[in-house]
């Protein structure tokens, strides 16, 4: 009988328009499946949704985005099996989701409340609070404490070490289709110096962020402070460890999500194209894979093969190493002798896993070295943070695992070696280098003479050209294109980032790879225009709305960087009003891309034939 009366009440309520504040639900009101709560500035909405028409969920999504991107789900593992459900504040003052027969499907599960109300905030946080309390620290319950697959600005993931409560992200079982708990999780490991791990089925490590170094994670050198108004925060002490981010510009919508395919993505909304673009993602290459080169191995995505043993080490399994499998790692050439050991300085590295390190925040680097030298089991040491020239001390006592090299932005690591291995002539990554001072001086002098001669020839030639009457044709169209594309600082035409970008005398805009990734929505199949023997062409749109065509050359091509440069020079020289314009190019790591003007009506071939 009670169940029937409840059903009758809800049925009658559905026939009457319930009057309640658009963002607040009181204890006398019911939210039906055809109703929503909308945050005060209409950023988020709370209501019922279904991706399959057979399972219904209570969730939060962006209110003004057409695709209804869901960011939180209450009953993700216990769906309603029809389109009728009711959200109320029950007799025990809990927020309760029930079926038509009154059976509870999900509850906020609090223990004490007097006169609670439910409110959806502009941050996307759903809170249960006392009606006369607005202090965020006094919320009875909040959805930010129970994240699903998405981290929103202001939401924290991590550990409360006093209570043992932990918050992490878990993927959908099928992103965009089924919000049930999936196989991948992104969770902070609080041991040692905390790091964040992407794991499969909570067991197999897929990716490691590296420790926080005061500015960013050691394994994310591109994670620059205040990037596009996105600010990152990582805090830990004896009471807890938490990671969050915030956005200074409220017009920017950004979220961190774990996908069902096992990828961590930062997605940013582009209003001009009404699409989410991938601002950053991981793992993005072989070296991002956990323990790709095993213990004492260094992974370098710009090298071939990617795995090398650092100086003083050799492959543990030479046969597997020769077959490009470095997962077994490396072993020492010479056993350590505590009294005579030295330390190898490895630069621009992702620090090894830190779950078992010893840490002291008050020590400097010199004190850290002395501590490690006295402890014969210490295998390496480093600063904890890079701010203020480097502060704190952490030391490793076991094998060093999951390291990779970066062109720039990595950290300094000091690895213990036997004296005989530390004194050889190889670099930190094990490659051979000579150090002959006489040869260096001779080469330097010779180079100076050659450069001086070239300077003299250059000025003589300029003098001849200055008095000639030869006129060159203007490059108005190309210059106009260049001015258009270089607006808003999307990319730089200078050559400060990489030696590979030195294009000699050609002043061609150089695109950043992340810019092209965002423009093409991570080179999605939906943007694919065509494919040839040398690569795939994608349609893209830059942040300010300009359409481009991006030719991504195949990584299997035998064409090297110099050959690629020569090809770009040739295309630039062939600029013509009847030919598609080349706007720029990109050379980063093993990626080589050409950026062309996008032709709306396809090619001249399709018109003639």
GROMACS .gro file of C-alpha atoms in nm, residues 8-436:
model
  429
    8UNK     CA    1  -0.017   0.777  -0.704
    9UNK     CA    2   0.137   1.089  -0.553
   10UNK     CA    3   0.412   1.101  -0.816
   11UNK     CA    4   0.162   1.040  -1.097
   12UNK     CA    5  -0.053   1.330  -0.982
   13UNK     CA    6   0.252   1.547  -0.934
   14UNK     CA    7   0.351   1.482  -1.294
   15UNK     CA    8   0.017   1.629  -1.410
   16UNK     CA    9   0.078   1.956  -1.227
   17UNK     CA   10   0.347   2.210  -1.302
   18UNK     CA   11   0.569   2.214  -0.998
   19UNK     CA   12   0.693   2.560  -0.906
   20UNK     CA   13   1.045   2.569  -0.775
   21UNK     CA   14   1.355   2.782  -0.821
   22UNK     CA   15   1.543   2.684  -1.137
   23UNK     CA   16   1.859   2.589  -0.945
   24UNK     CA   17   1.715   2.473  -0.609
   25UNK     CA   18   1.499   2.178  -0.506
   26UNK     CA   19   1.343   2.186  -0.157
   27UNK     CA   20   1.224   1.898   0.062
   28UNK     CA   21   0.864   1.955  -0.050
   29UNK     CA   22   0.940   1.926  -0.423
   30UNK     CA   23   1.010   1.643  -0.667
   31UNK     CA   24   1.224   1.645  -0.982
   32UNK     CA   25   1.061   1.439  -1.258
   33UNK     CA   26   1.222   1.282  -1.562
   34UNK     CA   27   1.103   1.565  -1.790
   35UNK     CA   28   1.239   1.840  -1.565
   36UNK     CA   29   1.581   1.986  -1.491
   37UNK     CA   30   1.758   2.204  -1.242
   38UNK     CA   31   1.966   2.473  -1.418
   39UNK     CA   32   2.254   2.655  -1.248
   40UNK     CA   33   2.210   3.033  -1.189
   41UNK     CA   34   2.411   3.138  -1.499
   42UNK     CA   35   2.275   2.846  -1.704
   43UNK     CA   36   2.613   2.677  -1.738
   44UNK     CA   37   2.506   2.331  -1.616
   45UNK     CA   38   2.183   2.132  -1.593
   46UNK     CA   39   2.078   1.840  -1.371
   47UNK     CA   40   1.824   1.592  -1.499
   48UNK     CA   41   1.756   1.248  -1.641
   49UNK     CA   42   1.919   1.121  -1.960
   50UNK     CA   43   1.948   0.802  -2.162
   51UNK     CA   44   2.199   0.699  -2.428
   52UNK     CA   45   2.027   0.371  -2.521
   53UNK     CA   46   1.656   0.432  -2.439
   54UNK     CA   47   1.662   0.125  -2.212
   55UNK     CA   48   1.868   0.262  -1.922
   56UNK     CA   49   1.811   0.602  -1.759
   57UNK     CA   50   2.048   0.799  -1.539
   58UNK     CA   51   2.048   1.108  -1.320
   59UNK     CA   52   2.333   1.330  -1.434
   60UNK     CA   53   2.481   1.675  -1.489
   61UNK     CA   54   2.567   1.814  -1.832
   62UNK     CA   55   2.661   2.144  -1.999
   63UNK     CA   56   2.334   2.329  -2.047
   64UNK     CA   57   2.421   2.541  -2.353
   65UNK     CA   58   2.622   2.283  -2.549
   66UNK     CA   59   2.421   2.106  -2.815
   67UNK     CA   60   2.573   1.760  -2.770
   68UNK     CA   61   2.480   1.757  -2.400
   69UNK     CA   62   2.822   1.654  -2.273
   70UNK     CA   63   2.766   1.468  -1.945
   71UNK     CA   64   3.018   1.542  -1.668
   72UNK     CA   65   2.870   1.355  -1.369
   73UNK     CA   66   2.637   1.057  -1.319
   74UNK     CA   67   2.471   0.968  -0.988
   75UNK     CA   68   2.351   0.612  -1.053
   76UNK     CA   69   2.609   0.509  -1.315
   77UNK     CA   70   2.613   0.143  -1.203
   78UNK     CA   71   2.244   0.113  -1.114
   79UNK     CA   72   2.032   0.264  -1.392
   80UNK     CA   73   1.657   0.307  -1.409
   81UNK     CA   74   1.509   0.061  -1.656
   82UNK     CA   75   1.238   0.292  -1.786
   83UNK     CA   76   1.190   0.664  -1.840
   84UNK     CA   77   1.013   0.724  -1.509
   85UNK     CA   78   1.212   0.823  -1.204
   86UNK     CA   79   1.181   1.069  -0.917
   87UNK     CA   80   1.441   1.274  -0.731
   88UNK     CA   81   1.335   1.394  -0.387
   89UNK     CA   82   1.469   1.485  -0.045
   90UNK     CA   83   1.336   1.195   0.157
   91UNK     CA   84   1.208   1.167   0.515
   92UNK     CA   85   1.560   1.092   0.641
   93UNK     CA   86   1.677   1.418   0.475
   94UNK     CA   87   1.880   1.233   0.212
   95UNK     CA   88   1.862   1.305  -0.157
   96UNK     CA   89   1.694   0.993  -0.300
   97UNK     CA   90   1.639   0.864  -0.654
   98UNK     CA   91   1.345   0.621  -0.671
   99UNK     CA   92   1.149   0.410  -0.919
  100UNK     CA   93   0.770   0.452  -0.974
  101UNK     CA   94   0.712   0.182  -0.712
  102UNK     CA   95   0.917   0.377  -0.455
  103UNK     CA   96   1.223   0.151  -0.459
  104UNK     CA   97   1.544   0.348  -0.395
  105UNK     CA   98   1.798   0.340  -0.680
  106UNK     CA   99   2.053   0.583  -0.540
  107UNK     CA  100   2.098   0.801  -0.232
  108UNK     CA  101   2.331   1.074  -0.105
  109UNK     CA  102   2.368   0.867   0.214
  110UNK     CA  103   2.417   1.138   0.473
  111UNK     CA  104   2.335   1.082   0.839
  112UNK     CA  105   2.226   1.417   0.984
  113UNK     CA  106   2.031   1.715   0.845
  114UNK     CA  107   1.751   1.950   0.955
  115UNK     CA  108   1.607   2.144   0.662
  116UNK     CA  109   1.820   2.060   0.359
  117UNK     CA  110   1.785   2.194   0.004
  118UNK     CA  111   1.947   2.071  -0.316
  119UNK     CA  112   2.126   2.328  -0.534
  120UNK     CA  113   2.315   2.312  -0.866
  121UNK     CA  114   2.602   2.563  -0.878
  122UNK     CA  115   2.762   2.728  -1.183
  123UNK     CA  116   3.074   2.521  -1.116
  124UNK     CA  117   2.882   2.204  -1.197
  125UNK     CA  118   2.881   2.103  -0.830
  126UNK     CA  119   2.552   1.962  -0.699
  127UNK     CA  120   2.529   2.035  -0.326
  128UNK     CA  121   2.298   1.937  -0.044
  129UNK     CA  122   2.303   2.203   0.226
  130UNK     CA  123   2.095   2.345   0.506
  131UNK     CA  124   1.854   2.604   0.369
  132UNK     CA  125   2.012   2.887   0.568
  133UNK     CA  126   2.378   2.788   0.505
  134UNK     CA  127   2.583   2.902   0.205
  135UNK     CA  128   2.935   2.836   0.335
  136UNK     CA  129   3.094   2.577   0.100
  137UNK     CA  130   3.285   2.422   0.390
  138UNK     CA  131   2.954   2.333   0.556
  139UNK     CA  132   2.787   2.145   0.270
  140UNK     CA  133   2.617   1.827   0.389
  141UNK     CA  134   2.700   1.652   0.062
  142UNK     CA  135   2.845   1.751  -0.280
  143UNK     CA  136   2.887   1.575  -0.614
  144UNK     CA  137   3.248   1.703  -0.638
  145UNK     CA  138   3.332   1.442  -0.373
  146UNK     CA  139   3.213   1.164  -0.605
  147UNK     CA  140   3.367   1.226  -0.950
  148UNK     CA  141   3.295   0.990  -1.239
  149UNK     CA  142   3.508   1.020  -1.555
  150UNK     CA  143   3.547   1.400  -1.557
  151UNK     CA  144   3.745   1.652  -1.352
  152UNK     CA  145   3.595   2.003  -1.368
  153UNK     CA  146   3.762   2.331  -1.263
  154UNK     CA  147   3.758   2.351  -0.884
  155UNK     CA  148   3.698   1.978  -0.839
  156UNK     CA  149   3.968   1.796  -0.641
  157UNK     CA  150   4.094   1.442  -0.681
  158UNK     CA  151   4.319   1.277  -0.425
  159UNK     CA  152   4.330   1.160  -0.064
  160UNK     CA  153   4.217   1.285   0.274
  161UNK     CA  154   4.481   1.106   0.482
  162UNK     CA  155   4.297   1.179   0.808
  163UNK     CA  156   3.976   1.002   0.704
  164UNK     CA  157   4.112   0.770   0.436
  165UNK     CA  158   3.859   0.905   0.181
  166UNK     CA  159   3.990   0.891  -0.176
  167UNK     CA  160   3.857   1.053  -0.497
  168UNK     CA  161   3.962   0.951  -0.848
  169UNK     CA  162   3.835   0.937  -1.207
  170UNK     CA  163   3.698   0.620  -1.366
  171UNK     CA  164   3.616   0.595  -1.737
  172UNK     CA  165   3.277   0.512  -1.880
  173UNK     CA  166   3.254   0.155  -2.005
  174UNK     CA  167   3.185   0.313  -2.347
  175UNK     CA  168   3.250   0.686  -2.373
  176UNK     CA  169   2.940   0.873  -2.489
  177UNK     CA  170   2.724   0.558  -2.481
  178UNK     CA  171   2.733   0.374  -2.147
  179UNK     CA  172   2.831   0.561  -1.825
  180UNK     CA  173   2.877   0.242  -1.621
  181UNK     CA  174   3.218   0.216  -1.450
  182UNK     CA  175   3.479   0.123  -1.711
  183UNK     CA  176   3.825  -0.034  -1.707
  184UNK     CA  177   4.048   0.273  -1.674
  185UNK     CA  178   4.112   0.488  -1.366
  186UNK     CA  179   4.324   0.797  -1.297
  187UNK     CA  180   4.429   0.790  -0.933
  188UNK     CA  181   4.688   0.954  -0.706
  189UNK     CA  182   4.939   0.724  -0.535
  190UNK     CA  183   5.017   0.903  -0.204
  191UNK     CA  184   5.327   0.700  -0.119
  192UNK     CA  185   5.671   0.864  -0.119
  193UNK     CA  186   5.643   1.173  -0.337
  194UNK     CA  187   5.286   1.145  -0.476
  195UNK     CA  188   5.223   1.082  -0.845
  196UNK     CA  189   4.911   1.012  -1.056
  197UNK     CA  190   4.872   0.681  -1.240
  198UNK     CA  191   4.648   0.582  -1.527
  199UNK     CA  192   4.566   0.215  -1.466
  200UNK     CA  193   4.378  -0.063  -1.641
  201UNK     CA  194   4.133  -0.248  -1.415
  202UNK     CA  195   4.304  -0.077  -1.121
  203UNK     CA  196   4.602  -0.315  -1.154
  204UNK     CA  197   4.810  -0.257  -1.465
  205UNK     CA  198   4.989   0.078  -1.484
  206UNK     CA  199   4.952   0.238  -1.826
  207UNK     CA  200   5.090   0.588  -1.764
  208UNK     CA  201   5.260   0.782  -1.484
  209UNK     CA  202   5.253   1.161  -1.447
  210UNK     CA  203   5.583   1.187  -1.259
  211UNK     CA  204   5.610   1.377  -0.928
  212UNK     CA  205   5.499   1.739  -0.891
  213UNK     CA  206   5.806   1.964  -0.910
  214UNK     CA  207   5.651   2.289  -0.786
  215UNK     CA  208   5.540   2.402  -1.133
  216UNK     CA  209   5.420   2.091  -1.315
  217UNK     CA  210   5.441   1.715  -1.320
  218UNK     CA  211   5.786   1.585  -1.408
  219UNK     CA  212   5.638   1.378  -1.691
  220UNK     CA  213   5.443   1.666  -1.847
  221UNK     CA  214   5.698   1.934  -1.949
  222UNK     CA  215   5.440   2.104  -2.173
  223UNK     CA  216   5.223   2.168  -1.866
  224UNK     CA  217   5.318   2.535  -1.837
  225UNK     CA  218   5.170   2.759  -1.564
  226UNK     CA  219   4.880   2.986  -1.671
  227UNK     CA  220   4.848   2.807  -2.007
  228UNK     CA  221   4.552   2.983  -2.176
  229UNK     CA  222   4.430   3.093  -1.830
  230UNK     CA  223   4.440   2.733  -1.702
  231UNK     CA  224   4.614   2.715  -1.364
  232UNK     CA  225   4.718   2.389  -1.199
  233UNK     CA  226   4.739   2.312  -0.829
  234UNK     CA  227   4.893   2.016  -0.650
  235UNK     CA  228   4.911   2.014  -0.271
  236UNK     CA  229   5.017   1.754  -0.021
  237UNK     CA  230   5.102   1.740   0.348
  238UNK     CA  231   5.042   1.506   0.640
  239UNK     CA  232   4.666   1.555   0.609
  240UNK     CA  233   4.612   1.494   0.241
  241UNK     CA  234   4.722   1.511  -0.122
  242UNK     CA  235   4.506   1.669  -0.393
  243UNK     CA  236   4.523   1.779  -0.757
  244UNK     CA  237   4.292   2.036  -0.915
  245UNK     CA  238   4.289   2.308  -1.177
  246UNK     CA  239   4.114   2.639  -1.223
  247UNK     CA  240   4.038   2.872  -1.513
  248UNK     CA  241   4.081   3.248  -1.483
  249UNK     CA  242   3.876   3.320  -1.796
  250UNK     CA  243   3.521   3.201  -1.727
  251UNK     CA  244   3.436   3.200  -2.097
  252UNK     CA  245   3.671   2.903  -2.146
  253UNK     CA  246   3.517   2.561  -2.089
  254UNK     CA  247   3.775   2.291  -2.018
  255UNK     CA  248   3.762   1.949  -1.857
  256UNK     CA  249   3.994   1.656  -1.789
  257UNK     CA  250   3.842   1.320  -1.885
  258UNK     CA  251   3.944   0.953  -1.884
  259UNK     CA  252   3.814   0.781  -2.198
  260UNK     CA  253   3.699   0.422  -2.235
  261UNK     CA  254   3.993   0.362  -2.473
  262UNK     CA  255   4.243   0.434  -2.195
  263UNK     CA  256   4.343   0.789  -2.280
  264UNK     CA  257   4.364   1.091  -2.053
  265UNK     CA  258   4.243   1.400  -2.238
  266UNK     CA  259   4.209   1.770  -2.164
  267UNK     CA  260   3.917   1.883  -2.379
  268UNK     CA  261   3.841   2.249  -2.454
  269UNK     CA  262   3.524   2.387  -2.610
  270UNK     CA  263   3.561   2.596  -2.930
  271UNK     CA  264   3.242   2.805  -2.973
  272UNK     CA  265   3.317   2.903  -3.335
  273UNK     CA  266   3.302   2.541  -3.450
  274UNK     CA  267   3.077   2.403  -3.173
  275UNK     CA  268   3.319   2.122  -3.102
  276UNK     CA  269   3.541   1.990  -2.823
  277UNK     CA  270   3.909   1.990  -2.920
  278UNK     CA  271   4.183   1.787  -2.756
  279UNK     CA  272   4.411   2.043  -2.591
  280UNK     CA  273   4.640   1.775  -2.443
  281UNK     CA  274   4.638   1.397  -2.409
  282UNK     CA  275   4.839   1.108  -2.264
  283UNK     CA  276   4.980   0.862  -2.327
  284UNK     CA  277   5.079   1.019  -2.660
  285UNK     CA  278   5.379   0.811  -2.767
  286UNK     CA  279   5.570   0.492  -2.687
  287UNK     CA  280   5.777   0.663  -2.419
  288UNK     CA  281   5.465   0.760  -2.224
  289UNK     CA  282   5.393   0.390  -2.171
  290UNK     CA  283   5.475   0.277  -1.819
  291UNK     CA  284   5.823   0.116  -1.788
  292UNK     CA  285   5.870   0.127  -2.167
  293UNK     CA  286   6.247   0.083  -2.129
  294UNK     CA  287   6.255  -0.105  -1.798
  295UNK     CA  288   6.492  -0.033  -1.509
  296UNK     CA  289   6.782   0.206  -1.576
  297UNK     CA  290   6.662   0.251  -1.934
  298UNK     CA  291   6.607   0.592  -2.091
  299UNK     CA  292   6.327   0.638  -2.345
  300UNK     CA  293   6.367   0.907  -2.611
  301UNK     CA  294   6.082   0.943  -2.862
  302UNK     CA  295   6.311   1.136  -3.097
  303UNK     CA  296   6.562   0.849  -3.119
  304UNK     CA  297   6.557   0.519  -3.305
  305UNK     CA  298   6.538   0.285  -3.128
  306UNK     CA  299   6.367   0.475  -2.850
  307UNK     CA  300   6.532   0.283  -2.566
  308UNK     CA  301   6.893   0.331  -2.456
  309UNK     CA  302   7.084   0.229  -2.145
  310UNK     CA  303   7.239   0.516  -1.955
  311UNK     CA  304   7.615   0.529  -1.915
  312UNK     CA  305   7.748   0.244  -1.702
  313UNK     CA  306   7.468   0.006  -1.796
  314UNK     CA  307   7.400  -0.253  -2.067
  315UNK     CA  308   7.080  -0.430  -2.183
  316UNK     CA  309   6.962  -0.705  -1.950
  317UNK     CA  310   6.832  -0.905  -2.248
  318UNK     CA  311   7.039  -0.819  -2.554
  319UNK     CA  312   6.834  -1.033  -2.792
  320UNK     CA  313   6.505  -0.866  -2.694
  321UNK     CA  314   6.679  -0.525  -2.701
  322UNK     CA  315   6.790  -0.588  -3.061
  323UNK     CA  316   6.427  -0.664  -3.147
  324UNK     CA  317   6.323  -0.321  -3.013
  325UNK     CA  318   6.182  -0.457  -2.685
  326UNK     CA  319   6.344  -0.265  -2.401
  327UNK     CA  320   6.100  -0.361  -2.127
  328UNK     CA  321   6.358  -0.584  -1.952
  329UNK     CA  322   6.571  -0.276  -1.888
  330UNK     CA  323   6.941  -0.253  -1.816
  331UNK     CA  324   7.199  -0.383  -1.566
  332UNK     CA  325   7.523  -0.235  -1.437
  333UNK     CA  326   7.851  -0.292  -1.617
  334UNK     CA  327   8.045  -0.265  -1.292
  335UNK     CA  328   7.936  -0.336  -0.935
  336UNK     CA  329   7.925  -0.040  -0.700
  337UNK     CA  330   8.197   0.028  -0.443
  338UNK     CA  331   8.043   0.258  -0.186
  339UNK     CA  332   8.365   0.444  -0.100
  340UNK     CA  333   8.470   0.536  -0.456
  341UNK     CA  334   8.139   0.568  -0.640
  342UNK     CA  335   8.058   0.881  -0.837
  343UNK     CA  336   7.735   1.038  -0.963
  344UNK     CA  337   7.627   1.076  -1.325
  345UNK     CA  338   7.435   1.396  -1.404
  346UNK     CA  339   7.137   1.317  -1.630
  347UNK     CA  340   6.960   1.627  -1.764
  348UNK     CA  341   6.606   1.691  -1.896
  349UNK     CA  342   6.470   1.362  -1.768
  350UNK     CA  343   6.135   1.245  -1.636
  351UNK     CA  344   6.222   1.143  -1.282
  352UNK     CA  345   6.195   0.772  -1.193
  353UNK     CA  346   5.895   0.639  -1.002
  354UNK     CA  347   5.891   0.796  -0.656
  355UNK     CA  348   5.663   0.569  -0.451
  356UNK     CA  349   5.955   0.442  -0.236
  357UNK     CA  350   6.182   0.748  -0.219
  358UNK     CA  351   6.310   0.917   0.096
  359UNK     CA  352   6.213   1.286   0.101
  360UNK     CA  353   6.333   1.586   0.302
  361UNK     CA  354   6.201   1.929   0.201
  362UNK     CA  355   6.449   2.133   0.405
  363UNK     CA  356   6.770   1.998   0.246
  364UNK     CA  357   6.951   2.154  -0.050
  365UNK     CA  358   7.113   1.964  -0.338
  366UNK     CA  359   7.461   1.953  -0.181
  367UNK     CA  360   7.322   1.811   0.143
  368UNK     CA  361   7.120   1.564  -0.063
  369UNK     CA  362   7.435   1.441  -0.241
  370UNK     CA  363   7.617   1.398   0.091
  371UNK     CA  364   7.323   1.201   0.230
  372UNK     CA  365   7.311   0.972  -0.073
  373UNK     CA  366   7.688   0.921  -0.074
  374UNK     CA  367   7.685   0.808   0.290
  375UNK     CA  368   7.406   0.557   0.223
  376UNK     CA  369   7.558   0.275   0.018
  377UNK     CA  370   7.211   0.156  -0.092
  378UNK     CA  371   7.123   0.498  -0.239
  379UNK     CA  372   7.111   0.472  -0.619
  380UNK     CA  373   7.017   0.832  -0.716
  381UNK     CA  374   6.911   1.171  -0.581
  382UNK     CA  375   6.736   1.487  -0.703
  383UNK     CA  376   6.565   1.805  -0.590
  384UNK     CA  377   6.197   1.772  -0.503
  385UNK     CA  378   6.104   2.106  -0.661
  386UNK     CA  379   6.264   2.315  -0.938
  387UNK     CA  380   6.140   2.650  -0.805
  388UNK     CA  381   6.391   2.898  -0.659
  389UNK     CA  382   6.681   2.719  -0.823
  390UNK     CA  383   6.584   2.380  -0.680
  391UNK     CA  384   6.476   2.288  -0.327
  392UNK     CA  385   6.428   1.975  -0.120
  393UNK     CA  386   6.587   1.631  -0.145
  394UNK     CA  387   6.465   1.290  -0.252
  395UNK     CA  388   6.678   0.977  -0.280
  396UNK     CA  389   6.614   0.639  -0.442
  397UNK     CA  390   6.733   0.311  -0.291
  398UNK     CA  391   6.613   0.058  -0.549
  399UNK     CA  392   6.610   0.032  -0.925
  400UNK     CA  393   6.523   0.341  -1.128
  401UNK     CA  394   6.222   0.278  -1.352
  402UNK     CA  395   6.003   0.460  -1.606
  403UNK     CA  396   6.244   0.734  -1.715
  404UNK     CA  397   6.240   0.928  -2.041
  405UNK     CA  398   6.440   1.210  -2.196
  406UNK     CA  399   6.296   1.540  -2.322
  407UNK     CA  400   6.448   1.798  -2.561
  408UNK     CA  401   6.381   2.051  -2.286
  409UNK     CA  402   6.169   2.090  -1.975
  410UNK     CA  403   6.287   1.778  -1.791
  411UNK     CA  404   6.464   1.765  -1.455
  412UNK     CA  405   6.813   1.690  -1.326
  413UNK     CA  406   6.882   1.344  -1.186
  414UNK     CA  407   7.210   1.224  -1.030
  415UNK     CA  408   7.265   0.850  -1.067
  416UNK     CA  409   7.522   0.649  -0.868
  417UNK     CA  410   7.787   0.478  -1.084
  418UNK     CA  411   8.106   0.289  -1.027
  419UNK     CA  412   8.402   0.526  -1.064
  420UNK     CA  413   8.530   0.347  -1.375
  421UNK     CA  414   8.196   0.387  -1.551
  422UNK     CA  415   8.154   0.749  -1.444
  423UNK     CA  416   8.491   0.844  -1.599
  424UNK     CA  417   8.430   0.705  -1.952
  425UNK     CA  418   8.370   0.933  -2.252
  426UNK     CA  419   8.006   0.858  -2.319
  427UNK     CA  420   7.714   1.091  -2.257
  428UNK     CA  421   7.452   1.024  -1.993
  429UNK     CA  422   7.235   0.825  -2.236
  430UNK     CA  423   7.524   0.593  -2.323
  431UNK     CA  424   7.616   0.738  -2.662
  432UNK     CA  425   7.986   0.788  -2.737
  433UNK     CA  426   8.136   1.137  -2.734
  434UNK     CA  427   8.495   1.255  -2.752
  435UNK     CA  428   8.642   1.536  -2.548
  436UNK     CA  429   8.961   1.649  -2.718
   0.00000   0.00000   0.00000
